[in-house]
mmCIF file with all atom_site columns, C-alpha atoms in Angstrom:
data_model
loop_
_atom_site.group_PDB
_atom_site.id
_atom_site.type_symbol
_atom_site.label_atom_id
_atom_site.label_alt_id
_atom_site.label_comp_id
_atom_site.label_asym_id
_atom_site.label_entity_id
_atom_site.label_seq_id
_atom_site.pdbx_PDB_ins_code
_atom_site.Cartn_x
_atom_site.Cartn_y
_atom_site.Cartn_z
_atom_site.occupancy
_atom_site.B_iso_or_equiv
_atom_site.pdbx_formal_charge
_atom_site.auth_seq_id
_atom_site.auth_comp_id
_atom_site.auth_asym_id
_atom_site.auth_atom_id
_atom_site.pdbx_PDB_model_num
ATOM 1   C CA . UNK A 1 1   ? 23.530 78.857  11.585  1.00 60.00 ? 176 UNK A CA 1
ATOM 2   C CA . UNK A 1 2   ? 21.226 78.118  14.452  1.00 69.00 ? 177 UNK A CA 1
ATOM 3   C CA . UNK A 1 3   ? 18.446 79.955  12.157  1.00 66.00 ? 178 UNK A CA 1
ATOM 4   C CA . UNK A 1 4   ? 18.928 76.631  9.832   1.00 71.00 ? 179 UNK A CA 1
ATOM 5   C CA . UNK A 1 5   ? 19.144 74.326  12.581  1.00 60.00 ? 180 UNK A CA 1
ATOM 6   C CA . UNK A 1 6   ? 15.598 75.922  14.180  1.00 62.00 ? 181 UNK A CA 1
ATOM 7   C CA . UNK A 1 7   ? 14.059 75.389  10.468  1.00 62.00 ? 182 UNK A CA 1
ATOM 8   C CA . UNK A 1 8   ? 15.375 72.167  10.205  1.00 66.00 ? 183 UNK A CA 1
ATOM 9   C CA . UNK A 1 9   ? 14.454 70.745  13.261  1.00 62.00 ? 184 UNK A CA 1
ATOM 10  C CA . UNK A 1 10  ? 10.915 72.302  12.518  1.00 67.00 ? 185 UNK A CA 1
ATOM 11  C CA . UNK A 1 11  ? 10.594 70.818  9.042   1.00 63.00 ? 186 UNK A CA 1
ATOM 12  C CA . UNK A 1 12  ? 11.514 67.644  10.623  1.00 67.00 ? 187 UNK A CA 1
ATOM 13  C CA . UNK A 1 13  ? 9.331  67.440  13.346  1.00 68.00 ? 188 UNK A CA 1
ATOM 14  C CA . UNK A 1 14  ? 6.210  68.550  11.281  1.00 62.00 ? 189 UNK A CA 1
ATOM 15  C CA . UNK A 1 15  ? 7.458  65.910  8.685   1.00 61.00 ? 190 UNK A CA 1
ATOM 16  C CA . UNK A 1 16  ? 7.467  63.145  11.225  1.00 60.00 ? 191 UNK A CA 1
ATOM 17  C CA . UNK A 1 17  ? 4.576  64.116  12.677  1.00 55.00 ? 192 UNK A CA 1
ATOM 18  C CA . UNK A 1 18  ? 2.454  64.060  9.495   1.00 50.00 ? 193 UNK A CA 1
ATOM 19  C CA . UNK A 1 19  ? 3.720  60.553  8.527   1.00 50.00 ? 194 UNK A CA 1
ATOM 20  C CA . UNK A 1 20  ? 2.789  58.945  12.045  1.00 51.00 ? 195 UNK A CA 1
ATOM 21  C CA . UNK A 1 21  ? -0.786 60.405  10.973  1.00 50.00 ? 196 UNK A CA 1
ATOM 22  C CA . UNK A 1 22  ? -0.382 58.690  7.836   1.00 50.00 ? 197 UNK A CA 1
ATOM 23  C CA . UNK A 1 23  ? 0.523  55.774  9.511   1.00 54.00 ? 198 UNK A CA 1
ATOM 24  C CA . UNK A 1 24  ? -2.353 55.592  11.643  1.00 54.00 ? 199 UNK A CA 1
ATOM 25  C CA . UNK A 1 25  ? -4.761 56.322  9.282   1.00 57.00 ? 200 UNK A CA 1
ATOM 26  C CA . UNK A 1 26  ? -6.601 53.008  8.161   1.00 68.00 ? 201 UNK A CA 1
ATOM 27  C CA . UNK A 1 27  ? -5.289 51.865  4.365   1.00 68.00 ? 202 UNK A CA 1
ATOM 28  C CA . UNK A 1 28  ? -7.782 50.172  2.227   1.00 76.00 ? 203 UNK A CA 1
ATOM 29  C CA . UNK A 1 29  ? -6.423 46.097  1.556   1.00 77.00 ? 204 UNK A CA 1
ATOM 30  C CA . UNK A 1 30  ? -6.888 44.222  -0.907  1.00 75.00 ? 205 UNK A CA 1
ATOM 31  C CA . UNK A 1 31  ? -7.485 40.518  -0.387  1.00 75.00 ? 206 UNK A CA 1
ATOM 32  C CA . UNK A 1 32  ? -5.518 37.463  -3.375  1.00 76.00 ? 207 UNK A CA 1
ATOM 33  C CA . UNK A 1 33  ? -7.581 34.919  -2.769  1.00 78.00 ? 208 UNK A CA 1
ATOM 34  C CA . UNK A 1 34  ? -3.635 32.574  -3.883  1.00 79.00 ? 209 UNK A CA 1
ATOM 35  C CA . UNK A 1 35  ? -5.209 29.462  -2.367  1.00 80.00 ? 210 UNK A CA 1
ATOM 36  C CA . UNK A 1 36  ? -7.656 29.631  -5.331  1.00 83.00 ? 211 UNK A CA 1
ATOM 37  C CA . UNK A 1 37  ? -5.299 30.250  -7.997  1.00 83.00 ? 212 UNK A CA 1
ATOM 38  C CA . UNK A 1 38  ? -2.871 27.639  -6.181  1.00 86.00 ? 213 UNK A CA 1
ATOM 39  C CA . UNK A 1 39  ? -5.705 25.419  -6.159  1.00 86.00 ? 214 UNK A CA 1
ATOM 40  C CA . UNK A 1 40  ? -6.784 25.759  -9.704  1.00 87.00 ? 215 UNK A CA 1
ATOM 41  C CA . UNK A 1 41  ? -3.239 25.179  -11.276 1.00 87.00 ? 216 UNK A CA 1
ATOM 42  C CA . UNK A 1 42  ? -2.407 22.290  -9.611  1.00 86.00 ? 217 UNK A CA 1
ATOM 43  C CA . UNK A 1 43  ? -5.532 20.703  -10.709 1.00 90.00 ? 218 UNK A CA 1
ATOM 44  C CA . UNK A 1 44  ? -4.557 22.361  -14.414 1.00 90.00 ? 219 UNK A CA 1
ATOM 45  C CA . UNK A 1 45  ? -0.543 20.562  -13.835 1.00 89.00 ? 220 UNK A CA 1
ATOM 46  C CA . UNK A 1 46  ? -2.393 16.933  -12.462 1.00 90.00 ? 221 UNK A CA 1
ATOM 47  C CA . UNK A 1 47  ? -4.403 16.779  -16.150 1.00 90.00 ? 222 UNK A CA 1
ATOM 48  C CA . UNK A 1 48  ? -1.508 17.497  -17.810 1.00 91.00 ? 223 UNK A CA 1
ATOM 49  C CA . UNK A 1 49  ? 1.229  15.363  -15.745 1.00 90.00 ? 224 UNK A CA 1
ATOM 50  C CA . UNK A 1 50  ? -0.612 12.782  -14.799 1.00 91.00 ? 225 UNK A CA 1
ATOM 51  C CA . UNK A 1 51  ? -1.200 10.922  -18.515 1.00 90.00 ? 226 UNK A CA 1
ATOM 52  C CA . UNK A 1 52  ? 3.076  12.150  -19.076 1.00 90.00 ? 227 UNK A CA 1
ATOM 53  C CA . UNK A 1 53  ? 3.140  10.119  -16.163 1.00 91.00 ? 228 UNK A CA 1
ATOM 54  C CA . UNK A 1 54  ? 1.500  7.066   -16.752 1.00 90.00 ? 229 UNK A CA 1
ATOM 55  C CA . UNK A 1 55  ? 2.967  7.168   -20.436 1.00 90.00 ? 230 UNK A CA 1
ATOM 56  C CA . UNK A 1 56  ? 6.722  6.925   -18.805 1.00 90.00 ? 231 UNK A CA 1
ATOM 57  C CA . UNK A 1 57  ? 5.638  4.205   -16.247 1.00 90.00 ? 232 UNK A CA 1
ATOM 58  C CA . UNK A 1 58  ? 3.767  2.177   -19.209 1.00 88.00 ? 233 UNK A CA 1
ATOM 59  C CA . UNK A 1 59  ? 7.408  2.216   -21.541 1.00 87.00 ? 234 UNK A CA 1
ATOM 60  C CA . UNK A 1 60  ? 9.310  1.351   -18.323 1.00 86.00 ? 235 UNK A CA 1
ATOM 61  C CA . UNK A 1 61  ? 7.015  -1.766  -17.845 1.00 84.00 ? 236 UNK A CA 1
ATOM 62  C CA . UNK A 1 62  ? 7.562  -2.316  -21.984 1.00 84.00 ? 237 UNK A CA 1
ATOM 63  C CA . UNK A 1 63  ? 10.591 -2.429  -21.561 1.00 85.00 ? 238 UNK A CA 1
ATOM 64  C CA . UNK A 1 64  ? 10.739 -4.550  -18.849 1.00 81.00 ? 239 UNK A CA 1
ATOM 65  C CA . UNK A 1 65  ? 8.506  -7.009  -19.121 1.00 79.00 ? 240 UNK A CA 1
ATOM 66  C CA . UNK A 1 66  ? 10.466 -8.954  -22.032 1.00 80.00 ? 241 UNK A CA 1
ATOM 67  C CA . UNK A 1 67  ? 13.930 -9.170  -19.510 1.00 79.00 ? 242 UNK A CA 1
ATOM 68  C CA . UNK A 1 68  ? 11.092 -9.827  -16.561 1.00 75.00 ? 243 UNK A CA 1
ATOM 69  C CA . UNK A 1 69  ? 9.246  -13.353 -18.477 1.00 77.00 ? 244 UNK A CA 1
ATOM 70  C CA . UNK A 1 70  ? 12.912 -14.614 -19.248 1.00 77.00 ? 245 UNK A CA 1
ATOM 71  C CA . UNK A 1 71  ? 13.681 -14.269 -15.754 1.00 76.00 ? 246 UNK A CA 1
ATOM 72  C CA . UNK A 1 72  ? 10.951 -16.075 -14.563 1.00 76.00 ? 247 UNK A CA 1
ATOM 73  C CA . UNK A 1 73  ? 11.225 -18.679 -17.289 1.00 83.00 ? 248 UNK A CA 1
ATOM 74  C CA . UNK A 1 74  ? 14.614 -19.430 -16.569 1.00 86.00 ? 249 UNK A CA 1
ATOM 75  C CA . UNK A 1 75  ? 13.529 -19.711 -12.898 1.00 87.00 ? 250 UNK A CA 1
ATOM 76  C CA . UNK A 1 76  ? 10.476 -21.804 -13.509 1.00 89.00 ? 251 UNK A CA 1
ATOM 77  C CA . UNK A 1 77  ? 12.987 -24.247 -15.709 1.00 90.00 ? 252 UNK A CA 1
ATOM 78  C CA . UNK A 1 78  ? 15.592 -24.151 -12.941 1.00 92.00 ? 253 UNK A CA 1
ATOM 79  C CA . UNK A 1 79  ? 12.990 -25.436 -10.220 1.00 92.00 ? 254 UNK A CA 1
ATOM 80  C CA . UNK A 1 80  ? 11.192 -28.057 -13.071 1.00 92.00 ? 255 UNK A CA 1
ATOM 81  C CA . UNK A 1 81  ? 14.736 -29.751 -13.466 1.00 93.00 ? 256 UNK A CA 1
ATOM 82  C CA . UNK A 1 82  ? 15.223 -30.250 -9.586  1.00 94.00 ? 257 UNK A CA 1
ATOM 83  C CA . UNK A 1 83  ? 11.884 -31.555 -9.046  1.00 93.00 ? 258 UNK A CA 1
ATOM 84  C CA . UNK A 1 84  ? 12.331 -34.180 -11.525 1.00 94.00 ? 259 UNK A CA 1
ATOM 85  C CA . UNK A 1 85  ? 15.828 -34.840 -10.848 1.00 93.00 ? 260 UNK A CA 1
ATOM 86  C CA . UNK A 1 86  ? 15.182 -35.459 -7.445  1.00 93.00 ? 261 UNK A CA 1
ATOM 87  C CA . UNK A 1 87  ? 11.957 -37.688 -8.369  1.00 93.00 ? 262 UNK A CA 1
ATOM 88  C CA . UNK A 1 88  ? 14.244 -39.400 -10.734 1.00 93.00 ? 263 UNK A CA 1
ATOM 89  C CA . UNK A 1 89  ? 16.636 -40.267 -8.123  1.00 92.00 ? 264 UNK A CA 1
ATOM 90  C CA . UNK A 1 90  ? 13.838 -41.523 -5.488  1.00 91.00 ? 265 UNK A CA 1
ATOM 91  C CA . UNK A 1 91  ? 12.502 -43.410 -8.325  1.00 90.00 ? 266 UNK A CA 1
ATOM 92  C CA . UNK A 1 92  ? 15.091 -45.475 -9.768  1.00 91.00 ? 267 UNK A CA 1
ATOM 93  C CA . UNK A 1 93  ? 17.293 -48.195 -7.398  1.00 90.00 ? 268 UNK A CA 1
ATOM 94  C CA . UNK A 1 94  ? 20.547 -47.897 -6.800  1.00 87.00 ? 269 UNK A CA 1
ATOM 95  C CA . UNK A 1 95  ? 20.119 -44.039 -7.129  1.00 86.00 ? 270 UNK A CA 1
ATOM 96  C CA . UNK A 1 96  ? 20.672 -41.372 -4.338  1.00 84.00 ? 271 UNK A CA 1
ATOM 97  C CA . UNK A 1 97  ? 20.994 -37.862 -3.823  1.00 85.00 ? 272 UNK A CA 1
ATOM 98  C CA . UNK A 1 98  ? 24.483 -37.031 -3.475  1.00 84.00 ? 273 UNK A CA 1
ATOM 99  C CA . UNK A 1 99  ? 25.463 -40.176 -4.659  1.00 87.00 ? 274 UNK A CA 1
ATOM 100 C CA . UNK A 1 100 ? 28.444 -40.640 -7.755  1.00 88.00 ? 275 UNK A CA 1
ATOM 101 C CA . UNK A 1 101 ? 26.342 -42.655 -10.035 1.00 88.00 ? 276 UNK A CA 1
ATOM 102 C CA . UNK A 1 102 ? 26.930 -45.074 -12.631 1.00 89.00 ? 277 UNK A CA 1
ATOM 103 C CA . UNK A 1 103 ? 26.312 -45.083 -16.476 1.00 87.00 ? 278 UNK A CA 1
ATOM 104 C CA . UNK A 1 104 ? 23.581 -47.271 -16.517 1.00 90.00 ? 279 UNK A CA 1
ATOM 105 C CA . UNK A 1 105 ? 22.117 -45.570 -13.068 1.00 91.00 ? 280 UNK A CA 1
ATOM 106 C CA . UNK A 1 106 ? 22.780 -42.343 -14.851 1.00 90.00 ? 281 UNK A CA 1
ATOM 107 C CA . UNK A 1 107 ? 20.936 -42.810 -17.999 1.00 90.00 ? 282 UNK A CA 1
ATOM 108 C CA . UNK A 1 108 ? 18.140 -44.601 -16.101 1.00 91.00 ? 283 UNK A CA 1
ATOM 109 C CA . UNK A 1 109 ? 18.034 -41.567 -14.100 1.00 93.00 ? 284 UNK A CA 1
ATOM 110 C CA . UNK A 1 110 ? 17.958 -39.115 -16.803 1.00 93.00 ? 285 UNK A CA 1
ATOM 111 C CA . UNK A 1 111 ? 15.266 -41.435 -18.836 1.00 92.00 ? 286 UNK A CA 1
ATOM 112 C CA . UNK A 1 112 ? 12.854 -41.467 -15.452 1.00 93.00 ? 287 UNK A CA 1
ATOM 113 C CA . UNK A 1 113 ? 13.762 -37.728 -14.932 1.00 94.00 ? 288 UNK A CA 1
ATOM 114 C CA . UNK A 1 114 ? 12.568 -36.962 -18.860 1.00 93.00 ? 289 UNK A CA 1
ATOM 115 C CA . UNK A 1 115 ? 9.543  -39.001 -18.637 1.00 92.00 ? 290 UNK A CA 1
ATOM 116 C CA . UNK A 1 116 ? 8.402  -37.464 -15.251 1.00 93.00 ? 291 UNK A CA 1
ATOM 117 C CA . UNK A 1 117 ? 8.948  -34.212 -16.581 1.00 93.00 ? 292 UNK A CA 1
ATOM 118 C CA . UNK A 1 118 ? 6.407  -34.885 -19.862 1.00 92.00 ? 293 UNK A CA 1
ATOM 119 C CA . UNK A 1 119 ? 3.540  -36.152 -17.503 1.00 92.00 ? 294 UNK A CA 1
ATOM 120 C CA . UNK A 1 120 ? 3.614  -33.298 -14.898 1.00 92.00 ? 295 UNK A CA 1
ATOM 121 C CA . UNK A 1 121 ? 5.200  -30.495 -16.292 1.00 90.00 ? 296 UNK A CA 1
ATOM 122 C CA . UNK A 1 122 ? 3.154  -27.655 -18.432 1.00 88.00 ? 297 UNK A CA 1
ATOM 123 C CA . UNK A 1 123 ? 3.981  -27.733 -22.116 1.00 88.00 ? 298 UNK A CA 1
ATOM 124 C CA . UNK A 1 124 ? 5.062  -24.210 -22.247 1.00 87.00 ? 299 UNK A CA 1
ATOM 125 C CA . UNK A 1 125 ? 7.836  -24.922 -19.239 1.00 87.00 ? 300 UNK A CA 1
ATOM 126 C CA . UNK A 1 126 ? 8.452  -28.139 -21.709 1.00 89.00 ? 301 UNK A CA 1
ATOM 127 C CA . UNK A 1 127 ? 9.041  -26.443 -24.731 1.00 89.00 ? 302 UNK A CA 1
ATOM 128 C CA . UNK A 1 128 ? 10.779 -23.978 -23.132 1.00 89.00 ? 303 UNK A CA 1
ATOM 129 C CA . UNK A 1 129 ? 13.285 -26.241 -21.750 1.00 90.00 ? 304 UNK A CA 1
ATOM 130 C CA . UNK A 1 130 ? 13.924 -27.620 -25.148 1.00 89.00 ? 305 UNK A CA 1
ATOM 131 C CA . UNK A 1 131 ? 11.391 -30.527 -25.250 1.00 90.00 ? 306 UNK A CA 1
ATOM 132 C CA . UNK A 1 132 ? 12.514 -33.996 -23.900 1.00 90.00 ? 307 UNK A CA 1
ATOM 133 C CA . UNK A 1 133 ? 15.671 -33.565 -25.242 1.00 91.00 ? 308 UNK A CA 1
ATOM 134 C CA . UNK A 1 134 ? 16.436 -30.302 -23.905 1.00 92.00 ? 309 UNK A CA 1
ATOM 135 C CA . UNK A 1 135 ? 15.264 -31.936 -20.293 1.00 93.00 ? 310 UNK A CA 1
ATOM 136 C CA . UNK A 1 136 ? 17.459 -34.636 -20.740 1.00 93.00 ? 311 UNK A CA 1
ATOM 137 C CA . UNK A 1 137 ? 20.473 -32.349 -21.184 1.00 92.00 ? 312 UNK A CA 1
ATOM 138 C CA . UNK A 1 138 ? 19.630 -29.999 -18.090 1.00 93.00 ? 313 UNK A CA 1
ATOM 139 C CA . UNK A 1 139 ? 19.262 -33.819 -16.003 1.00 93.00 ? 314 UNK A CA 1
ATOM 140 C CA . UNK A 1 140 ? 22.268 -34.799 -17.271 1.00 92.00 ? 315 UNK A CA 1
ATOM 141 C CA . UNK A 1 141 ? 24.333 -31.675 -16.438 1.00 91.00 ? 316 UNK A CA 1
ATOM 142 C CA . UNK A 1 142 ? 23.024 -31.506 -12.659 1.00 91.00 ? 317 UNK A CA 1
ATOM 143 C CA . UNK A 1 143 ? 23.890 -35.448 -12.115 1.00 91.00 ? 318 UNK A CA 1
ATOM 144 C CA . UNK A 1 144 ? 27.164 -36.597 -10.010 1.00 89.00 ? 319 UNK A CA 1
ATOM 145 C CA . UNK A 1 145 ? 28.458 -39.287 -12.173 1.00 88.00 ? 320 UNK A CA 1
ATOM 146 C CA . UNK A 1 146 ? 31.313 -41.744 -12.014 1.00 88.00 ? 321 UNK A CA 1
ATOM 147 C CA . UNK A 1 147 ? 34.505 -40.539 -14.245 1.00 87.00 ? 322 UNK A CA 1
ATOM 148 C CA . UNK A 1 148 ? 33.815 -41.873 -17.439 1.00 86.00 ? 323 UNK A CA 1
ATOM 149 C CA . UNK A 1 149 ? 30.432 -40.758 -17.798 1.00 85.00 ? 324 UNK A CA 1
ATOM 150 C CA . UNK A 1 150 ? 29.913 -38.472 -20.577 1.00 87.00 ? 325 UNK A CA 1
ATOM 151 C CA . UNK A 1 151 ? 27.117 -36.957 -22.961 1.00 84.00 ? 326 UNK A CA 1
ATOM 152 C CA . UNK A 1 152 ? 27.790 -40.589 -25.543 1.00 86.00 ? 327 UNK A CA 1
ATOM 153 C CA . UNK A 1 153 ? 27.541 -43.232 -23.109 1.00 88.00 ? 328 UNK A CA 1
ATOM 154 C CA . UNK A 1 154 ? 25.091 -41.788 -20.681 1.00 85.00 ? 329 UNK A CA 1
ATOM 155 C CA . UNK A 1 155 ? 23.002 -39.040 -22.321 1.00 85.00 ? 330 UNK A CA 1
ATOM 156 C CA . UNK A 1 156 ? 22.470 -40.947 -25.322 1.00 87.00 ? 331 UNK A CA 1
ATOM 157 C CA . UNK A 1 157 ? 21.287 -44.008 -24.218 1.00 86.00 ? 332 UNK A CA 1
ATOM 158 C CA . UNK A 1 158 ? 18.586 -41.883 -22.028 1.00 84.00 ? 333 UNK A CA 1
ATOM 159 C CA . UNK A 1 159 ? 17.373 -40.439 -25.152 1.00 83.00 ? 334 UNK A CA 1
ATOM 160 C CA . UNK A 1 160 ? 16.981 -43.206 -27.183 1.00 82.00 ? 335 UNK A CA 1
ATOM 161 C CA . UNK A 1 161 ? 15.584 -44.833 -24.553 1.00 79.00 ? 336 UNK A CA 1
ATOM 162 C CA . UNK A 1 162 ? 13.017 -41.768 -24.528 1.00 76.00 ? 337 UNK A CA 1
ATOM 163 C CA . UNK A 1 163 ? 12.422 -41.947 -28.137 1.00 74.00 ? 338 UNK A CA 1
ATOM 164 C CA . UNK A 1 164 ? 11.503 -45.443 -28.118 1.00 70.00 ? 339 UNK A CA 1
ATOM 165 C CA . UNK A 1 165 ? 8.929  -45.477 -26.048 1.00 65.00 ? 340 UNK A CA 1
#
């Protein structure tokens, strides 16, 4: 038994000893140059993501743009009828912001409001809005007036006042 642990403890030590010189012993490397190849296909994904890219981005803005001019129509024809609402009340007497007006004030109103809005305003915002009469019915609908006011006695007169001229 201690015959096999002697030969053991010799095959082991001449083992060890051979793979420390091993070990030791320079090995040959060899170099990746992976920066290259990293290099080379990301510049092969950018040619081929880049137009996939710009291809999604161009859609989006398709289908966009259509919900984005309404917006901004809408907007535009929101801020037209305030500016010549609130012209329309400067300009005729017995009118004020804030005020409860009266039929005849309130088709007066509406009729300078209208006629403001065809000398200043850009055709497309006009047309747009509905024409004259469609500006008549956006005045009408942002005006405080008395109780009995409604579209027949005050919105009508306006308009035929409009046409008439």
């Amino acid at each position: 038994m201690t015959r096999t642990l002697v030969v053991a403890l010799a095959l082991a030590s001449a083992l060890s000893t051979h793979a420390l010189a091993v070990e030791a012993a320079p090995m040959p490397s060899v170099v990746i140059p992976w920066g290259d190849y990293i290099v080379s296909a990301g510049t092969m994904l950018t040619a081929i993501l880049l137009p996939v890219l710009v291809g999604l981005v161009s859609g989006a803005v398709y289908q966009v743009a259509p919900w984005a001019r309404l917006v901004l129509t809408q907007s535009r024809i929101e801020q037209m009828t305030k500016a010549v609402t609130d012209y329309a009340l400067n300009a005729v007497e017995g009118a004020a912001k804030g005020q409860t007006l009266t039929i005849p004030v309130g088709s007066a109103v509406i009729a300078k409001g209208v006629q403001r809005a065809v000398d200043v305003v850009p055709a497309k915002v006009l047309a747009a809005a509905g024409g004259e009469k469609g500006v008549a019915e956006l005045i009408f609908r942002t005006l405080k007036l008395e109780d009995g006011a409604n579209a027949g006695n005050t919105l009508a007169p306006a308009q035929a006042a409009l046409s008439a001229k």
